[in-house]
Coordinates of C-alpha atoms and ligand atoms in Angstrom, one line a residue:
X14 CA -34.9 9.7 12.9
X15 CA -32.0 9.7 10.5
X16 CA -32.7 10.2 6.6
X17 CA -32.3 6.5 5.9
X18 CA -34.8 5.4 8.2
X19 CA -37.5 8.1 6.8
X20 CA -36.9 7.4 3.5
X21 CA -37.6 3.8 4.1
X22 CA -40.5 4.4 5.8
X23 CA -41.7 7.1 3.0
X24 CA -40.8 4.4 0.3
X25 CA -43.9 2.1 1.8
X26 CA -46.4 4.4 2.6
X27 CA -48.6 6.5 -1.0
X28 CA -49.2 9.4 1.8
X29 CA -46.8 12.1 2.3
X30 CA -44.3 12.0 5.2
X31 CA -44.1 15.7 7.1
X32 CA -40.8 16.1 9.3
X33 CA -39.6 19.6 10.8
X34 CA -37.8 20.8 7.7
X35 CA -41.1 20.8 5.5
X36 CA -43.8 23.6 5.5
X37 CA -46.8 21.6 6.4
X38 CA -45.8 20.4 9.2
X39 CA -46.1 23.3 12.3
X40 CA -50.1 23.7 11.0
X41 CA -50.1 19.2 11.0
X42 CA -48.9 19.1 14.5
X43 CA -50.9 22.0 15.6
X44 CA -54.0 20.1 17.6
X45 CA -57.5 22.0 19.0
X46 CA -55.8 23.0 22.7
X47 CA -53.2 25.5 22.0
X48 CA -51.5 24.5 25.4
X49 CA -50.2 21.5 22.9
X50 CA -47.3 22.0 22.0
X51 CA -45.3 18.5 20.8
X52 CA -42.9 18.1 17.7
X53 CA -42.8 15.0 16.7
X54 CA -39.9 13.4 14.1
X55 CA -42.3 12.8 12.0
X56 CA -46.2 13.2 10.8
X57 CA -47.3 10.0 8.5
X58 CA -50.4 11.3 6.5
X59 CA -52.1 7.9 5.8
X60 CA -53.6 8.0 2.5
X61 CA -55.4 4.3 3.5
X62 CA -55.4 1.5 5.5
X63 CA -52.5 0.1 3.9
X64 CA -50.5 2.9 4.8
X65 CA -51.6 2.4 8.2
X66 CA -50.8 -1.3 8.2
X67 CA -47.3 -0.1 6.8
X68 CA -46.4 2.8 9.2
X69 CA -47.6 0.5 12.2
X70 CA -45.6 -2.3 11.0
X71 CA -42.3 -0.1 10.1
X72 CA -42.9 2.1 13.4
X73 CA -43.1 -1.1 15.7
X74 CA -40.3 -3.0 13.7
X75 CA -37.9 -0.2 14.3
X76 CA -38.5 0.5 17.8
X77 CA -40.3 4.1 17.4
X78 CA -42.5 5.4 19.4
X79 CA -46.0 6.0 18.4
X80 CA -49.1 8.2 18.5
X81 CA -52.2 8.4 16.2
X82 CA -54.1 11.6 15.8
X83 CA -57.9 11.3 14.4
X84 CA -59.4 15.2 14.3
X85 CA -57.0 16.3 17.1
X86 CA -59.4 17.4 19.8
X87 CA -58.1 15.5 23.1
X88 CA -57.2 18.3 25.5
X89 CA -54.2 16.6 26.4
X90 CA -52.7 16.4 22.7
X91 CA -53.1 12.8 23.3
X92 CA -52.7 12.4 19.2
X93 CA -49.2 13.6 18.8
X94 CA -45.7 12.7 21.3
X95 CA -42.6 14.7 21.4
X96 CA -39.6 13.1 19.0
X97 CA -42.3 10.6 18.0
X98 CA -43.9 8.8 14.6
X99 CA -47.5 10.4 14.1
X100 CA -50.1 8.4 12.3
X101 CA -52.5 11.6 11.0
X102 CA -55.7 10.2 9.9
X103 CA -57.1 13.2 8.7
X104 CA -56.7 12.7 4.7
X105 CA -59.1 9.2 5.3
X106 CA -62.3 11.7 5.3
X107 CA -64.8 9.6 3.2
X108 CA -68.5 8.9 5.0
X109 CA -70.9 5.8 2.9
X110 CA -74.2 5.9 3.7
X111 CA -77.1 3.0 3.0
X112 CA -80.2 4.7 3.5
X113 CA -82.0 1.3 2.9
X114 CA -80.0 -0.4 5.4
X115 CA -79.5 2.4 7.6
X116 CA -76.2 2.0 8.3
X117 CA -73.1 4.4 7.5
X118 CA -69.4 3.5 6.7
X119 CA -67.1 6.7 8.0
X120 CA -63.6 7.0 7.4
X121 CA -61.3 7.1 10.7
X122 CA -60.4 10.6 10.1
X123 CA -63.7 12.2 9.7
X124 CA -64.9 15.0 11.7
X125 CA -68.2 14.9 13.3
X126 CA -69.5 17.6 10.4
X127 CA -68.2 15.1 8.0
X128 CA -70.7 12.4 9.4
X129 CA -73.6 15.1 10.2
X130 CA -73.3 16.2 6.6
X131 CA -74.0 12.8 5.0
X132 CA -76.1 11.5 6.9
X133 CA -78.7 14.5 7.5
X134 CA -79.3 14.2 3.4
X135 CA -81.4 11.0 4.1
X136 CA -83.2 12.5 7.2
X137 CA -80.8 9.6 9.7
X138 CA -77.8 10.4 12.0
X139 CA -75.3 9.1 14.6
X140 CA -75.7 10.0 18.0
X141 CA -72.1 11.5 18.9
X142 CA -71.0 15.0 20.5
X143 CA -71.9 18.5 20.6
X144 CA -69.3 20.2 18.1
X145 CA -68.9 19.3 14.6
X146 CA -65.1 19.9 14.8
X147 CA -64.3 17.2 17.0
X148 CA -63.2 14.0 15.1
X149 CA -64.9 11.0 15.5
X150 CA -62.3 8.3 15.9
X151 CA -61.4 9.7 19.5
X152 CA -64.8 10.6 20.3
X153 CA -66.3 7.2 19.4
X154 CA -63.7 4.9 20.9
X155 CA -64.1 6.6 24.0
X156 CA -67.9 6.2 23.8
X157 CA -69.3 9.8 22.5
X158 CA -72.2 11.5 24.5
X159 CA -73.9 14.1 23.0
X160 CA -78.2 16.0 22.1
X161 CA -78.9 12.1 21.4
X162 CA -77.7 10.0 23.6
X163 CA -80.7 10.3 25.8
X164 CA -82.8 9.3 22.5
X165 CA -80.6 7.2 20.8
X166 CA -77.9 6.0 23.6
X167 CA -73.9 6.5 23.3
X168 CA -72.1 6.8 20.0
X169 CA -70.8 3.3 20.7
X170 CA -74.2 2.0 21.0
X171 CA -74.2 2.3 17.6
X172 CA -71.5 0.7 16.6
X173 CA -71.8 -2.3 14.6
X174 CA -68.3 -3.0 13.1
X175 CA -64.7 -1.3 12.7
X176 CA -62.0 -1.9 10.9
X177 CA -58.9 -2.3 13.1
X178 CA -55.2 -2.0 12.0
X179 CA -53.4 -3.8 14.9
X180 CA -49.9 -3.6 16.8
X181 CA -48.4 -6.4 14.3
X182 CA -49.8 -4.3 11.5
X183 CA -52.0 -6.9 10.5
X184 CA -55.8 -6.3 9.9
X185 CA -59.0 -7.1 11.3
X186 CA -62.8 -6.3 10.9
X187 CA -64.4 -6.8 15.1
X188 CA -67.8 -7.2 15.0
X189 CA -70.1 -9.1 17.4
X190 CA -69.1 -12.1 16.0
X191 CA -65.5 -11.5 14.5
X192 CA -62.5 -10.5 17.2
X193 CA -65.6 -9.7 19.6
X194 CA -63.6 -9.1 22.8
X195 CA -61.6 -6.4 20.8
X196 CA -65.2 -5.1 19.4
X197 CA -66.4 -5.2 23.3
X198 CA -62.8 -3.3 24.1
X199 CA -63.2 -0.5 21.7
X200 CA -66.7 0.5 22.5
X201 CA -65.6 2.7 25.5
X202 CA -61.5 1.4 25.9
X203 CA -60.3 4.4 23.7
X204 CA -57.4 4.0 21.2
X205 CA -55.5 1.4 22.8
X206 CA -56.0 -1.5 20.8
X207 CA -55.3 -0.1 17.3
X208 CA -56.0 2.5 14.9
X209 CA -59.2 2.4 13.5
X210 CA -59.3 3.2 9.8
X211 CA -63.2 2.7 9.3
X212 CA -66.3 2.4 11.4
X213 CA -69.4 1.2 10.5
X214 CA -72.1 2.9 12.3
X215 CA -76.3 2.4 12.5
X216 CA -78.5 5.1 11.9
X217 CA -81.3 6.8 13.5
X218 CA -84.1 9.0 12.2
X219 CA -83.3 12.8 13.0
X220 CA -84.3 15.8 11.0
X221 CA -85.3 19.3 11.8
X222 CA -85.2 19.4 15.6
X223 CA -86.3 21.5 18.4
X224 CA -83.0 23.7 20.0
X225 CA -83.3 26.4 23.1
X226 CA -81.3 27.4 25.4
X227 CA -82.5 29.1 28.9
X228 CA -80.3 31.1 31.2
X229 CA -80.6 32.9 34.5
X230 CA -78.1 35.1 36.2
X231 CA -75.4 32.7 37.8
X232 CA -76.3 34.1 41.3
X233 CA -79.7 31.8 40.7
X234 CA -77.5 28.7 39.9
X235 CA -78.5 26.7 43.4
X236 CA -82.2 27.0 42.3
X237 CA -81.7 26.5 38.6
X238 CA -79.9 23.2 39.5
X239 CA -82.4 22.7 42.2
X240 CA -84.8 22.0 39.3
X241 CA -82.6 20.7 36.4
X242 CA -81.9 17.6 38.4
X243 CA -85.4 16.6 38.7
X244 CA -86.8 17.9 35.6
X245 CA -84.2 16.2 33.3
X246 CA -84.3 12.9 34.5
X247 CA -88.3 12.9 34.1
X248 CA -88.1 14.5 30.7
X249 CA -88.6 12.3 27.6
X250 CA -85.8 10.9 26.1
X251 CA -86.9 12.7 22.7
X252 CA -85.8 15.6 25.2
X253 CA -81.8 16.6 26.1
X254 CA -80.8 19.4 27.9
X255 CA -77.0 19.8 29.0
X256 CA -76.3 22.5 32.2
X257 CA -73.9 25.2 31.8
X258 CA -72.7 27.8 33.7
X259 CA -71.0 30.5 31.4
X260 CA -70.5 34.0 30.1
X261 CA -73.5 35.5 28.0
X262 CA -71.2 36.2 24.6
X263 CA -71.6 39.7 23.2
X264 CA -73.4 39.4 20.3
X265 CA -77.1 38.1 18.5
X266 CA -79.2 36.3 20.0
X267 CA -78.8 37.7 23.5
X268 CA -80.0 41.0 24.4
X269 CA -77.4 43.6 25.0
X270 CA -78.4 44.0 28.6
X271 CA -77.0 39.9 29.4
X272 CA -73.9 40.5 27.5
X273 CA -70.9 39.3 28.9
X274 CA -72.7 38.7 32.7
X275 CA -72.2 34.8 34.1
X276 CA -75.4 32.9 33.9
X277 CA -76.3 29.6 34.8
X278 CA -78.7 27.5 32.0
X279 CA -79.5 24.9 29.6
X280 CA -79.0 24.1 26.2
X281 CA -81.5 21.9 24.8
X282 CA -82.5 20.0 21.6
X283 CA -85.9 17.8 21.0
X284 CA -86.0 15.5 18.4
X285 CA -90.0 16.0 17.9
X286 CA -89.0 19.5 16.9
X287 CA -89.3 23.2 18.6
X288 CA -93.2 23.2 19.5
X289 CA -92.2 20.3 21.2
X290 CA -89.8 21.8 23.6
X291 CA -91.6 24.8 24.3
X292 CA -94.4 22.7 25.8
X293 CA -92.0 20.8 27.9
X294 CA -90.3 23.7 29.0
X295 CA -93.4 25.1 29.8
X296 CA -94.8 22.3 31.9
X297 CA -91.1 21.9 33.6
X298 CA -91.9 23.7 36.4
X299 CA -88.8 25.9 35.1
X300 CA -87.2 29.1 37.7
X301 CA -89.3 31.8 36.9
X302 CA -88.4 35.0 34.9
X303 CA -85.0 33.6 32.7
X304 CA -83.3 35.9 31.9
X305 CA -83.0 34.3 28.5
X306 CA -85.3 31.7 26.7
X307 CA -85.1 31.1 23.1
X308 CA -86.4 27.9 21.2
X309 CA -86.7 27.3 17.4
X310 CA -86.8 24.6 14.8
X311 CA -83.0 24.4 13.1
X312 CA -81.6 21.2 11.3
X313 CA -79.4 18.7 13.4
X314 CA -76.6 20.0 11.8
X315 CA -76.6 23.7 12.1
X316 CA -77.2 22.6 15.7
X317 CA -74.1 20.3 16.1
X318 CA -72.0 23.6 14.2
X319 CA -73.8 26.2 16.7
X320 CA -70.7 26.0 18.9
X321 CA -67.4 26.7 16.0
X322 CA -67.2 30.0 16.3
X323 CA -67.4 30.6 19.7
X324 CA -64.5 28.0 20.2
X325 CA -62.6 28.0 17.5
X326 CA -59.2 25.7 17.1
X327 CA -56.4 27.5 18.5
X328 CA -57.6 28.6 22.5
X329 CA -56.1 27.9 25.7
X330 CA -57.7 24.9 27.1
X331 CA -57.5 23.2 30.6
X332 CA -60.3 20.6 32.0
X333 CA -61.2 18.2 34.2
X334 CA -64.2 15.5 34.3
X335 CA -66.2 13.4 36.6
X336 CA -69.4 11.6 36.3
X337 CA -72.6 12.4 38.7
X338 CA -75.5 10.4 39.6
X339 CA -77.3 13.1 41.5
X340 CA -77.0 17.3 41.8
X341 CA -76.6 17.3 45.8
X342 CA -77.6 21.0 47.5
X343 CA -73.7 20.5 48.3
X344 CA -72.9 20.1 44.2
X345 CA -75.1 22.7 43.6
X346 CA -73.1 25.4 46.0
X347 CA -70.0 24.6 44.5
X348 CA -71.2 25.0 41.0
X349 CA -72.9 28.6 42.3
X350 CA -69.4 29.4 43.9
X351 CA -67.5 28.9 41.0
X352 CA -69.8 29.7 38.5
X353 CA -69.4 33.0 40.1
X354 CA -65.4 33.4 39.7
X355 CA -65.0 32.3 35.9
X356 CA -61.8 33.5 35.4
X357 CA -62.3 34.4 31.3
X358 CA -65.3 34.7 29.0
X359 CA -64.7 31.3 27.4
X360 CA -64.6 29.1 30.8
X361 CA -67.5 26.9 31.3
X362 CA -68.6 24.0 32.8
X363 CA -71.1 21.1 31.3
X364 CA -73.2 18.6 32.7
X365 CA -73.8 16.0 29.7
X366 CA -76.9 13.9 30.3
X367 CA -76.0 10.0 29.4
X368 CA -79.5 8.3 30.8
X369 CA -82.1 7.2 28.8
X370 CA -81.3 5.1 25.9
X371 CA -77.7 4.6 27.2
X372 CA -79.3 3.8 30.6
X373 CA -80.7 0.6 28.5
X374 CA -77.5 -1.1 27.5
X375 CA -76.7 -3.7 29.4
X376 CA -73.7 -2.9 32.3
X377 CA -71.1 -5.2 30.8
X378 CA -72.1 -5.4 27.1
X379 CA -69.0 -2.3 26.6
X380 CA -66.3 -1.4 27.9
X381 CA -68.1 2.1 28.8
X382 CA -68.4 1.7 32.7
X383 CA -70.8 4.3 33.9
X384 CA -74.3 3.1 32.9
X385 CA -75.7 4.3 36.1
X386 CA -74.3 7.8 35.4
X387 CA -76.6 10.4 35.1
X388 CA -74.4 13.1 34.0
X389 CA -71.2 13.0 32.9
X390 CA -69.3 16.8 33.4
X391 CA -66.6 19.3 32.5
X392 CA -64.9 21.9 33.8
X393 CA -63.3 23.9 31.2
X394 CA -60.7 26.9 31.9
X395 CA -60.5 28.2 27.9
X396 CA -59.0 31.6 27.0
X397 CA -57.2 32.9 23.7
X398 CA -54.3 34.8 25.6
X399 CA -51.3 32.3 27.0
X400 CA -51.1 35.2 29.4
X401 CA -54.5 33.6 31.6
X402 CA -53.0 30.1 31.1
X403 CA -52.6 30.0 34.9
X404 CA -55.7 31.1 35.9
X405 CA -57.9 29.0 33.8
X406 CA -55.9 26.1 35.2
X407 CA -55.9 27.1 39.0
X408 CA -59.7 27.8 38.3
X409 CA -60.2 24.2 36.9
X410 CA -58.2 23.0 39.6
X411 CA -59.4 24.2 42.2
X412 CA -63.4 24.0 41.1
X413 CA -62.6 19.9 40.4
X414 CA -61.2 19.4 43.7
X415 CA -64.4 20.7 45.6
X416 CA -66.6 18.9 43.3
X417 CA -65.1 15.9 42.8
X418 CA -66.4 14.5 46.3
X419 CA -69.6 14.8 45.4
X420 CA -69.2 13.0 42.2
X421 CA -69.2 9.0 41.3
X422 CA -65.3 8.8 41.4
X423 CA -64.5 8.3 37.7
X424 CA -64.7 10.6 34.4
X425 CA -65.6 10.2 30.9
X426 CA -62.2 8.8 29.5
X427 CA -62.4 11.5 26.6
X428 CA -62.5 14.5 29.8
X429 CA -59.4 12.9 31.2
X430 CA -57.1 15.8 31.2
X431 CA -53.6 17.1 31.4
X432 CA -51.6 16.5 34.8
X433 CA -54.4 14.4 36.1
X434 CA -53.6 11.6 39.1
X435 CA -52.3 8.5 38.1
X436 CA -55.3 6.7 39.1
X437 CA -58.0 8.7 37.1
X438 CA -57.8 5.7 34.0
X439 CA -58.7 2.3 36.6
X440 CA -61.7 5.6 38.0
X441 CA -62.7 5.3 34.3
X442 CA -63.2 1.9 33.4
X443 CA -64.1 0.4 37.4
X444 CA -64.6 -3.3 37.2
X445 CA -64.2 -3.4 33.6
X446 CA -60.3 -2.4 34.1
X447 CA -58.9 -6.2 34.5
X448 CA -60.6 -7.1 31.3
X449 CA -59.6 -4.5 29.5
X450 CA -56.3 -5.0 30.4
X451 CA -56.2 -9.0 29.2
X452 CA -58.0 -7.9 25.8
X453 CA -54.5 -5.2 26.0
X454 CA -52.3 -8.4 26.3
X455 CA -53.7 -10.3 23.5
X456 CA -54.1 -7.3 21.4
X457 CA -51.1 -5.3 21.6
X458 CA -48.9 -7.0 24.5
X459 CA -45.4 -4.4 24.1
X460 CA -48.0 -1.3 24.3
X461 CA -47.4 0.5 21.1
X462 CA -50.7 1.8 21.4
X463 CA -49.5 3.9 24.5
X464 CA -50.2 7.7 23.3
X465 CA -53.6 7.5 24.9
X466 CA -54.8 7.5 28.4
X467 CA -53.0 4.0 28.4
X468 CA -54.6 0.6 29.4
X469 CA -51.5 -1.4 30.4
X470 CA -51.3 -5.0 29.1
X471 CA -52.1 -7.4 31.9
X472 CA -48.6 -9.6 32.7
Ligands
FAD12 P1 -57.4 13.2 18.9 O1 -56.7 14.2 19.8 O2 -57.0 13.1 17.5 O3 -57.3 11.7 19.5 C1 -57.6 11.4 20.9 C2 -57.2 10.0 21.2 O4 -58.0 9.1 20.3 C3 -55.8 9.7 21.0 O5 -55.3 8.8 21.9 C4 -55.8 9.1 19.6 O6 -54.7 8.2 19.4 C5 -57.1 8.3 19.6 N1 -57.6 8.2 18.2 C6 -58.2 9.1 17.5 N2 -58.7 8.6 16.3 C7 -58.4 7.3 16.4 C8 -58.6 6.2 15.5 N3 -59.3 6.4 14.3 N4 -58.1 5.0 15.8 C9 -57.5 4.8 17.0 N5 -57.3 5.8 17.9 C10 -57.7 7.0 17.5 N6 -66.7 14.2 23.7 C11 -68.0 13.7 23.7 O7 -68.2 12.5 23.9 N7 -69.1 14.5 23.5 C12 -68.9 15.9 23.4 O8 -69.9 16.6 23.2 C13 -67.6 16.4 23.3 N8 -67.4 17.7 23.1 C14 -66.1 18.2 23.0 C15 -66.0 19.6 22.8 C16 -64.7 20.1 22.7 C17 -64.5 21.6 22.4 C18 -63.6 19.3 22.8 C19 -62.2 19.8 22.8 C20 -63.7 17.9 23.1 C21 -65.0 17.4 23.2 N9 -65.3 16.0 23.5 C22 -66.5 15.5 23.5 C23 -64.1 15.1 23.8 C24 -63.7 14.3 22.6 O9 -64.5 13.2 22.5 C25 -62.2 13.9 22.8 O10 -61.4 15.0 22.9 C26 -61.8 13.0 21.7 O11 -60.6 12.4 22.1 C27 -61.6 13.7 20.4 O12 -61.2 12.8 19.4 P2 -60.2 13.3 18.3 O13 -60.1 12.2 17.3 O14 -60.7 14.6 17.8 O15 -58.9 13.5 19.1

């Protein structure tokens, strides 16, 4: 972008505009993955919504190319493009609650710590995902599974309104009743139809709640699985427990003797609280002898932060998604066998439970296509050092390829990862794809919302 074009642009907009020659802008392009690495021509730091009506509108009108980044956390650096215009959300960080109508206005930028924060001082909360860092624009218009979904369904399923600044840069509140093929579209569809300045969300009650976490030595994964896929689908839907295989970090709470062996386990929260869980754990019919169980009362929030440290910004990250119905013995081997050969401490894989509540939404009522998914995982190959950057990807590879044939053919849009076949976003949205793809011609027919895993316009 020349000068004159920038300082037109600048001239519209009451946020600043960051290009390569000013200080801010290496730590505003720098995203969660550290594998991202895109310089864009510019960074507009939208101070509102009419700042994103104007950059959309000046972008579009000049023929730039476009990306919009929320908190940053897509492992694919979906939110910036190389030689791009950047729409950064993140100065729009303000979260309205109603406790009487239990409902919460949060700004497109926010963080998921922003949203836990505000609501948690009137006891309520948004069901969404398992680290506060991660911001909740991508999360949500992806769907958002998380410790509540199985209580209180997909973050989606509690969406009751956005406010949408579209391709022509004109504006529009979907709701049920107002643009509701657009509302339908963003409720799983991610950010192709426009950038989302505002959502309105409902709350639900959740306090104080009921965390654990139980491990066994990865060599016991077939027979910790062998159990976890029949004792989480019967559980309450008070109850959530995500699988993991991982490396025991070296620190409090685990006892020295686990440190830094691969274990196979499950992190759970309760919304009735820890005495809860223990009960429910106990009556399980759980592996015998963990070699880890720990359960106690902490408030939703410290729970949804439990992870930041552990996985701070800045690590190597390579992953891959599918969503399961069933754990086969055949599932369960793979898991064992790579469990087994995590290349670093950091590398993990998840099974995130998205039944109960979000089993109760009706099929075609969002653009979220996997209602009969049980779980929906991740394989993560995560390391500080660039140096293991091709192991953690072979590893993810390599894992994803043997499990994927035992999975339900499509992942979570927001596990879509980098390199991934061309056919992984019609895997995603199934049958909903065509109309997704009309909603796309009305909406935005030339594409400018293409930096995301891209919906293409139907002709
Ligand atoms: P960004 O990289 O900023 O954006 C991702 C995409 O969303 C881009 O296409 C961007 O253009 C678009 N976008 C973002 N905000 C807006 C907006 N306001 N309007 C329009 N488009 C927008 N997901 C879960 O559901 N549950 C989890 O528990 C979970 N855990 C995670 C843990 C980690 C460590 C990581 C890295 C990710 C996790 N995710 C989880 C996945 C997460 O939902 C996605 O990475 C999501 O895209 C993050 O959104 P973001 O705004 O931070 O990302």
């Amino acid at each position: 972008m020349d000068g004159p074009t920038l300082e037109a642009m600048g001239a519209a907009l009451r946020g600043p505009v960051l290009t390569p020659d000013d200080p801010g802008y290496d730590q505003a392009r720098s995203v969660y993955n550290a594998m991202v690495d895109k310089r864009p021509a510019a960074l507009v730091r939208c101070a509102d919504a009419a700042d994103v009506m104007a950059a959309v509108d000046f972008v579009r009108s000049n023929g730039l190319d476009l990306a919009v980044l929320g908190g940053g956390h897509s492992a694919a650096g979906l939110g910036l493009l190389d030689d791009g215009v950047t729409i950064d959300l993140s100065p729009l960080r303000g979260v309205r609650v109603d406790p009487a109508a239990r409902t919460a206005q949060v700004a497109g930028g926010c963080t998921l710590r922003e949203v836990d924060h505000a609501t948690h001082a009137f006891g309520l909360g948004v069901p969404t995902g398992v680290m506060s860092t991660t911001g909740i624009g991508g999360l949500a218009l992806g769907g958002g599974h998380g410790h509540l979904t199985r209580r209180y369904g997909l973050t989606v399923d509690s969406l009751l309104s956005a406010d949408v600044v579209l391709a022509d840069g004109s504006f529009v509140t979907a709701d049920e009743e107002h643009d509701s093929d657009l509302f339908w579209a963003l409720r799983g569809g991610g950010g192709n139809f426009g950038v989302v300045t505002s959502f309105t969300f409902r709350l639900h009650p959740v306090d104080t709640v009921g965390v654990g976490l139980t491990l066994w030595p990865v060599e016991r994964t077939r027979e910790v699985l062998q159990w976890y896929r029949n004792a989480l689908p019967q559980a309450p839907e008070e109850a959530s427990g995500f699988f993991a295989v991982l490396t025991v970090p070296p620190g409090p709470p685990f006892p020295g003797e686990i440190h830094l062996t691969k274990a196979a386990g499950v992190v759970w929260c309760h919304t009735e609280g820890a005495e809860a869980l223990d009960s429910l754990l106990d009556a399980s019919g759980m592996p015998a002898d963990p070699s880890f169980r720990f359960v106690a009362p902490m408030p939703y929030p410290m729970l949804q932060g439990m992870f930041d440290e552990l996985i701070p910004r800045g690590l190597q990250w390579y992953w891959r998604g599918d969503f399961f119905d069933r754990i086969s013995d055949e599932a369960a081997e793979v898991h064992a066998r790579f469990g087994a050969a995590m290349p670093t401490m950091l590398s993990t894989m998840h099974l995130y439970p998205v039944d109960g509540a979000a089993h109760r939404v009706a099929p075609d009522a969002t653009a979220w296509s996997y209602r009969d998914a049980v779980w929906s995982g991740i394989i993560g190959g995560v390391d500080p050092d660039q140096a293991n950057a091709a192991a953690i990807k072979k590893w993810c590879v390599d894992y994803w390829q043997e499990l994927h044939p035992h999975s339900m053919g499509g992942s979570y849009v927001n596990f879509i990862g980098q390199e991934e076949p061309a056919d992984r976003v019609r895997a995603t949205y199934r049958g909903h794809y065509a109309r997704l793809a009309e909603v796309k011609r009305r909406y935005d027919p030339d594409n400018v919302f293409h930096a995301n895993q891209n919906i293409e316009p139907a002709s």
